[in-house]
mmCIF file of C-alpha atoms in Angstrom:
data_model
loop_
_atom_site.group_PDB
_atom_site.id
_atom_site.type_symbol
_atom_site.label_atom_id
_atom_site.label_comp_id
_atom_site.label_asym_id
_atom_site.label_seq_id
_atom_site.Cartn_x
_atom_site.Cartn_y
_atom_site.Cartn_z
ATOM 1 C CA MET Y 1 -18.160 38.953 12.017
ATOM 2 C CA ASP Y 2 -15.052 40.672 10.645
ATOM 3 C CA ASN Y 3 -15.056 44.440 10.759
ATOM 4 C CA THR Y 4 -14.292 44.460 7.030
ATOM 5 C CA LEU Y 5 -17.811 43.226 6.342
ATOM 6 C CA GLY Y 6 -20.322 45.988 5.759
ATOM 7 C CA MET Y 7 -23.754 45.999 7.304
ATOM 8 C CA GLU Y 8 -25.255 44.998 3.963
ATOM 9 C CA ALA Y 9 -23.235 41.761 3.928
ATOM 10 C CA ARG Y 10 -24.313 41.014 7.479
ATOM 11 C CA LYS Y 11 -27.909 40.892 6.264
ATOM 12 C CA TRP Y 12 -27.212 38.183 3.717
ATOM 13 C CA PRO Y 13 -29.229 34.948 4.221
ATOM 14 C CA LEU Y 14 -27.587 32.661 6.779
ATOM 15 C CA VAL Y 15 -27.831 28.861 6.927
ATOM 16 C CA GLU Y 16 -26.553 26.814 9.872
ATOM 17 C CA THR Y 17 -25.733 23.121 9.391
ATOM 18 C CA CYS Y 18 -25.183 20.823 12.371
ATOM 19 C CA ASP Y 19 -23.829 17.272 12.525
ATOM 20 C CA PRO Y 20 -24.434 15.812 16.031
ATOM 21 C CA SER Y 21 -22.701 12.874 17.678
ATOM 22 C CA THR Y 22 -23.044 11.368 21.150
ATOM 23 C CA THR Y 23 -19.265 10.862 21.279
ATOM 24 C CA ARG Y 24 -17.737 13.621 19.115
ATOM 25 C CA GLY Y 25 -20.130 16.433 19.997
ATOM 26 C CA LEU Y 26 -21.400 18.977 17.469
ATOM 27 C CA TYR Y 27 -19.805 20.055 14.209
ATOM 28 C CA ILE Y 28 -21.466 23.199 12.886
ATOM 29 C CA VAL Y 29 -20.869 25.428 9.853
ATOM 30 C CA TRP Y 30 -22.527 28.718 8.945
ATOM 31 C CA CYS Y 31 -22.887 29.820 5.314
ATOM 32 C CA GLN Y 32 -24.188 33.075 3.848
ATOM 33 C CA MET Y 33 -25.436 33.808 0.342
ATOM 34 C CA ASP Y 34 -24.581 36.878 -1.687
ATOM 35 C CA PRO Y 35 -28.033 37.704 -3.143
ATOM 36 C CA ARG Y 36 -26.470 39.378 -6.186
ATOM 37 C CA THR Y 37 -24.705 36.249 -7.403
ATOM 38 C CA SER Y 38 -26.410 33.411 -5.450
ATOM 39 C CA ARG Y 39 -22.933 32.298 -4.411
ATOM 40 C CA TRP Y 40 -22.350 31.105 -0.872
ATOM 41 C CA TYR Y 41 -19.591 31.854 1.623
ATOM 42 C CA MET Y 42 -18.723 29.686 4.634
ATOM 43 C CA THR Y 43 -18.347 32.479 7.165
ATOM 44 C CA TRP Y 44 -17.887 30.529 10.415
ATOM 45 C CA ALA Y 45 -17.532 27.012 11.830
ATOM 46 C CA SER Y 46 -17.305 25.512 15.297
ATOM 47 C CA HIS Y 47 -16.726 22.171 16.998
ATOM 48 C CA ILE Y 48 -18.527 21.857 20.331
ATOM 49 C CA ASP Y 49 -17.343 19.009 22.546
ATOM 50 C CA ASP Y 50 -19.849 16.457 23.794
ATOM 51 C CA GLY Y 51 -21.457 17.343 27.112
ATOM 52 C CA PRO Y 52 -24.812 18.030 28.781
ATOM 53 C CA ILE Y 53 -27.409 19.151 26.243
ATOM 54 C CA SER Y 54 -28.065 22.399 28.119
ATOM 55 C CA MET Y 55 -24.375 23.356 27.938
ATOM 56 C CA MET Y 56 -24.081 22.426 24.272
ATOM 57 C CA ALA Y 57 -27.210 24.428 23.430
ATOM 58 C CA GLU Y 58 -25.813 27.443 25.260
ATOM 59 C CA GLN Y 59 -22.568 27.182 23.305
ATOM 60 C CA VAL Y 60 -24.518 27.130 20.027
ATOM 61 C CA LYS Y 61 -26.339 30.289 21.123
ATOM 62 C CA ARG Y 62 -22.998 31.875 22.040
ATOM 63 C CA GLU Y 63 -21.662 31.149 18.555
ATOM 64 C CA ARG Y 64 -24.783 32.696 17.022
ATOM 65 C CA ARG Y 65 -24.285 35.838 19.119
ATOM 66 C CA PHE Y 66 -20.693 35.980 17.891
ATOM 67 C CA ILE Y 67 -21.913 35.819 14.290
ATOM 68 C CA GLY Y 68 -24.409 38.569 15.074
ATOM 69 C CA LYS Y 69 -27.378 37.025 13.271
ATOM 70 C CA GLU Y 70 -29.855 34.216 13.845
ATOM 71 C CA PRO Y 71 -29.876 31.649 11.023
ATOM 72 C CA ASP Y 72 -32.666 31.876 8.461
ATOM 73 C CA LEU Y 73 -32.489 28.091 8.257
ATOM 74 C CA ALA Y 74 -30.920 25.666 10.756
ATOM 75 C CA ILE Y 75 -30.297 22.152 9.378
ATOM 76 C CA MET Y 76 -29.396 19.040 11.349
ATOM 77 C CA ASP Y 77 -28.422 15.601 10.108
ATOM 78 C CA SER Y 78 -31.728 13.758 10.004
ATOM 79 C CA LYS Y 79 -30.287 10.306 10.751
ATOM 80 C CA GLY Y 80 -28.015 11.383 13.594
ATOM 81 C CA GLY Y 81 -30.497 13.925 14.921
ATOM 82 C CA HIS Y 82 -33.171 11.257 15.422
ATOM 83 C CA GLN Y 83 -30.948 9.118 17.639
ATOM 84 C CA ARG Y 84 -32.428 8.790 21.138
ATOM 85 C CA ILE Y 85 -30.119 10.610 23.550
ATOM 86 C CA ASP Y 86 -32.487 10.738 26.528
ATOM 87 C CA LYS Y 87 -33.713 7.200 27.246
ATOM 88 C CA GLU Y 88 -35.875 8.227 30.183
ATOM 89 C CA ARG Y 89 -37.793 10.798 28.158
ATOM 90 C CA ASP Y 90 -37.390 8.904 24.864
ATOM 91 C CA GLU Y 91 -36.237 12.118 23.145
ATOM 92 C CA ASP Y 92 -33.783 12.713 20.303
ATOM 93 C CA TRP Y 93 -31.463 15.618 19.451
ATOM 94 C CA PHE Y 94 -34.244 17.578 17.748
ATOM 95 C CA MET Y 95 -36.533 17.325 20.787
ATOM 96 C CA ARG Y 96 -33.868 18.103 23.370
ATOM 97 C CA PHE Y 97 -32.512 21.110 21.486
ATOM 98 C CA ARG Y 98 -36.027 22.402 20.866
ATOM 99 C CA ALA Y 99 -36.587 22.327 24.620
ATOM 100 C CA HIS Y 100 -33.573 24.658 24.906
ATOM 101 C CA GLY Y 101 -34.747 27.095 22.245
ATOM 102 C CA LEU Y 102 -32.934 25.669 19.207
ATOM 103 C CA ASP Y 103 -35.225 24.596 16.377
ATOM 104 C CA TYR Y 104 -33.513 22.504 13.699
ATOM 105 C CA THR Y 105 -34.885 21.217 10.390
ATOM 106 C CA PRO Y 106 -33.960 17.648 9.318
ATOM 107 C CA ASN Y 107 -31.728 17.681 6.266
ATOM 108 C CA ASP Y 108 -32.928 16.393 2.928
ATOM 109 C CA GLU Y 109 -31.110 13.493 1.261
ATOM 110 C CA PRO Y 110 -27.350 14.156 1.679
ATOM 111 C CA SER Y 111 -25.494 15.105 -1.488
ATOM 112 C CA THR Y 112 -22.851 12.902 -3.049
ATOM 113 C CA LEU Y 113 -19.154 13.785 -2.905
ATOM 114 C CA GLU Y 114 -19.381 14.537 -6.629
ATOM 115 C CA GLU Y 115 -22.018 17.191 -5.889
ATOM 116 C CA VAL Y 116 -19.846 18.642 -3.116
ATOM 117 C CA ASP Y 117 -17.004 18.836 -5.631
ATOM 118 C CA GLU Y 118 -19.278 20.742 -8.041
ATOM 119 C CA TRP Y 119 -19.865 23.361 -5.341
ATOM 120 C CA LEU Y 120 -16.179 23.678 -4.455
ATOM 121 C CA LYS Y 121 -14.607 23.725 -7.919
ATOM 122 C CA LEU Y 122 -13.841 27.038 -9.637
ATOM 123 C CA THR Y 123 -16.198 28.427 -12.301
ATOM 124 C CA TRP Y 124 -16.275 31.799 -14.057
ATOM 125 C CA ASP Y 125 -18.399 34.466 -12.357
ATOM 126 C CA PRO Y 126 -19.135 37.441 -14.654
ATOM 127 C CA VAL Y 127 -20.108 39.613 -11.674
ATOM 128 C CA VAL Y 128 -16.717 39.496 -9.940
ATOM 129 C CA GLU Y 129 -14.954 38.687 -13.237
ATOM 130 C CA LYS Y 130 -12.870 35.819 -11.933
ATOM 131 C CA MET Y 131 -12.953 32.077 -11.264
ATOM 132 C CA VAL Y 132 -14.779 31.346 -8.002
ATOM 133 C CA PRO Y 133 -16.645 28.328 -6.536
ATOM 134 C CA LYS Y 134 -20.335 28.203 -5.666
ATOM 135 C CA LEU Y 135 -19.266 27.791 -2.039
ATOM 136 C CA SER Y 136 -16.205 29.738 -0.924
ATOM 137 C CA ILE Y 137 -14.420 29.179 2.387
ATOM 138 C CA THR Y 138 -13.539 32.501 3.968
ATOM 139 C CA GLU Y 139 -10.061 33.158 5.316
ATOM 140 C CA ARG Y 140 -11.077 33.125 8.953
ATOM 141 C CA VAL Y 141 -12.737 29.702 8.526
ATOM 142 C CA ALA Y 142 -9.693 28.427 6.642
ATOM 143 C CA ASN Y 143 -7.542 29.455 9.605
ATOM 144 C CA ILE Y 144 -9.566 27.462 12.172
ATOM 145 C CA HIS Y 145 -7.363 24.749 13.706
ATOM 146 C CA GLN Y 146 -8.579 21.378 12.435
ATOM 147 C CA GLY Y 147 -11.554 23.128 10.863
ATOM 148 C CA PRO Y 148 -13.475 22.529 7.606
ATOM 149 C CA LEU Y 149 -10.531 23.255 5.287
ATOM 150 C CA TRP Y 150 -8.338 20.849 7.279
ATOM 151 C CA GLY Y 151 -11.078 18.219 6.963
ATOM 152 C CA LEU Y 152 -11.362 18.704 3.203
ATOM 153 C CA GLN Y 153 -7.605 18.561 2.659
ATOM 154 C CA ARG Y 154 -7.092 15.289 4.541
ATOM 155 C CA PHE Y 155 -10.300 13.458 3.568
ATOM 156 C CA GLN Y 156 -9.796 10.403 1.364
ATOM 157 C CA TRP Y 157 -12.403 8.632 -0.746
ATOM 158 C CA ASP Y 158 -11.323 5.164 -1.770
ATOM 159 C CA PRO Y 159 -14.287 2.764 -1.465
ATOM 160 C CA ILE Y 160 -12.215 -0.031 -3.031
ATOM 161 C CA GLY Y 161 -9.012 0.309 -1.047
ATOM 162 C CA MET Y 162 -10.598 1.356 2.278
ATOM 163 C CA THR Y 163 -13.096 -0.453 4.463
ATOM 164 C CA GLN Y 164 -16.385 1.205 5.367
ATOM 165 C CA ARG Y 165 -15.086 1.666 8.910
ATOM 166 C CA GLU Y 166 -11.943 3.391 7.645
ATOM 167 C CA LEU Y 167 -13.979 5.680 5.406
ATOM 168 C CA MET Y 168 -16.430 6.649 8.142
ATOM 169 C CA SER Y 169 -13.894 7.104 10.948
ATOM 170 C CA GLN Y 170 -11.596 9.571 9.186
ATOM 171 C CA PRO Y 171 -10.776 12.630 11.308
ATOM 172 C CA GLY Y 172 -12.544 15.643 9.842
ATOM 173 C CA LYS Y 173 -15.269 13.615 8.144
ATOM 174 C CA ASP Y 174 -17.906 15.468 10.191
ATOM 175 C CA TRP Y 175 -16.986 18.699 8.403
ATOM 176 C CA ILE Y 176 -17.509 16.951 5.063
ATOM 177 C CA ASP Y 177 -20.910 15.732 6.249
ATOM 178 C CA CYS Y 178 -21.943 19.281 7.201
ATOM 179 C CA ILE Y 179 -21.176 20.419 3.650
ATOM 180 C CA LYS Y 180 -23.047 17.428 2.183
ATOM 181 C CA TYR Y 181 -26.176 18.288 4.181
ATOM 182 C CA PHE Y 182 -25.945 21.942 3.149
ATOM 183 C CA VAL Y 183 -25.325 21.378 -0.566
ATOM 184 C CA ASN Y 184 -28.375 19.204 -1.195
ATOM 185 C CA GLN Y 185 -30.909 21.075 0.977
ATOM 186 C CA LYS Y 186 -33.877 22.048 -1.224
ATOM 187 C CA ALA Y 187 -34.313 25.419 0.475
ATOM 188 C CA VAL Y 188 -30.661 26.244 -0.228
ATOM 189 C CA ASN Y 189 -30.877 25.300 -3.898
ATOM 190 C CA ARG Y 190 -34.210 26.961 -4.636
ATOM 191 C CA VAL Y 191 -32.803 30.463 -5.123
ATOM 192 C CA ARG Y 192 -29.729 29.216 -6.981
ATOM 193 C CA ARG Y 193 -31.750 27.147 -9.439
ATOM 194 C CA SER Y 194 -34.189 30.024 -9.964
ATOM 195 C CA ARG Y 195 -31.243 32.257 -10.853
ATOM 196 C CA GLU Y 196 -29.826 29.629 -13.210
ATOM 197 C CA ARG Y 197 -33.191 29.419 -14.997
ATOM 198 C CA GLU Y 198 -33.273 33.212 -15.274
ATOM 199 C CA ASP Y 199 -29.735 33.249 -16.674
ATOM 200 C CA ALA Y 200 -30.703 30.617 -19.234
ATOM 201 C CA ARG Y 201 -33.793 32.640 -20.204
ATOM 202 C CA ARG Y 202 -31.672 35.781 -20.623
ATOM 203 C CA LYS Y 203 -29.133 33.978 -22.793
ATOM 204 C CA ALA Y 204 -31.902 32.551 -24.966
ATOM 205 C CA ALA Y 205 -33.446 36.022 -25.371
ATOM 206 C CA SER Y 206 -30.043 37.414 -26.319
ATOM 207 C CA ARG Y 207 -29.563 34.742 -28.965
ATOM 208 C CA HIS Y 208 -33.002 35.456 -30.400
ATOM 209 C CA THR Y 209 -32.227 39.178 -30.549
ATOM 210 C CA ARG Y 210 -28.949 38.590 -32.392
ATOM 211 C CA LEU Y 211 -30.690 36.225 -34.790
ATOM 212 C CA ALA Y 212 -33.433 38.781 -35.483
ATOM 213 C CA ALA Y 213 -30.796 41.466 -36.082
ATOM 214 C CA SER Y 214 -28.979 39.238 -38.567
ATOM 215 C CA TYR Y 215 -32.182 39.091 -40.625
ATOM 216 C CA GLY Y 216 -32.707 42.831 -40.407
ATOM 217 C CA PHE Y 217 -35.620 42.704 -37.931
ATOM 218 C CA GLY Y 218 -33.862 44.870 -35.400
ATOM 219 C CA ARG Y 219 -30.587 45.699 -33.769
ATOM 220 C CA PRO Y 220 -29.594 44.517 -30.333
ATOM 221 C CA SER Y 221 -29.085 47.462 -28.024
ATOM 222 C CA SER Y 222 -25.632 47.928 -26.545
ATOM 223 C CA THR Y 223 -25.812 47.920 -22.775
ATOM 224 C CA ARG Y 224 -23.166 47.584 -20.143
ATOM 225 C CA ARG Y 225 -24.030 46.621 -16.639
ATOM 226 C CA GLN Y 226 -22.323 48.655 -13.940
ATOM 227 C CA PHE Y 227 -21.501 47.232 -10.525
ATOM 228 C CA ILE Y 228 -21.161 49.687 -7.690
ATOM 229 C CA TRP Y 229 -19.087 47.648 -5.243
ATOM 230 C CA SER Y 230 -17.280 44.320 -5.064
ATOM 231 C CA PRO Y 231 -18.179 41.460 -2.701
ATOM 232 C CA PRO Y 232 -16.374 41.581 0.653
ATOM 233 C CA THR Y 233 -13.032 39.799 0.797
ATOM 234 C CA TYR Y 234 -13.552 38.514 4.380
ATOM 235 C CA ARG Y 235 -9.981 39.566 5.135
#
């Protein structure tokens, strides 16, 4: 990872999402969560050309060594991952990769493009005091040639004006699929939704305190939360 990242950031939870294809190879993205804000950062991505399973598995391991951390959760497209790629052994991607030391979890139901948009649009974050998305693409990922940002910028969604074949065969669509699998994974959303419930509980408690104070039952205490350091910029 970039030298600008401190050791604390390197310990953030890491999720790997893989979209396999027998013709296009592997499209993989790695995302990390800032535990203070439950916001995610796409910290690396890689396209591995189709080839022998042993070579592809070794390249995945090489990318993990580059990142410097094993994923806490490795997700693979359930539909594509269950395609039989070894007819003699009757084994799919999950089985073959497991034989080479890579254990993937089938993704849950893929998210819709509307849900992906919810993760990528800007919302106000009181911690960093600026507009940021739930999932940010770091600068080094944005600079990858024909990487995830390239895929997002060129992807078109026009189910009326485009045929299903045209929609599915767009260059860069595999990057979009990786994000769709990541966004709707239950394990990914568990912490975020827990934090949202806690935020809602805190806001409700604050409203009750102000209401009680307005009736003379007490005064809300004045507190100001201090933050020691800002999230890494990945630059």
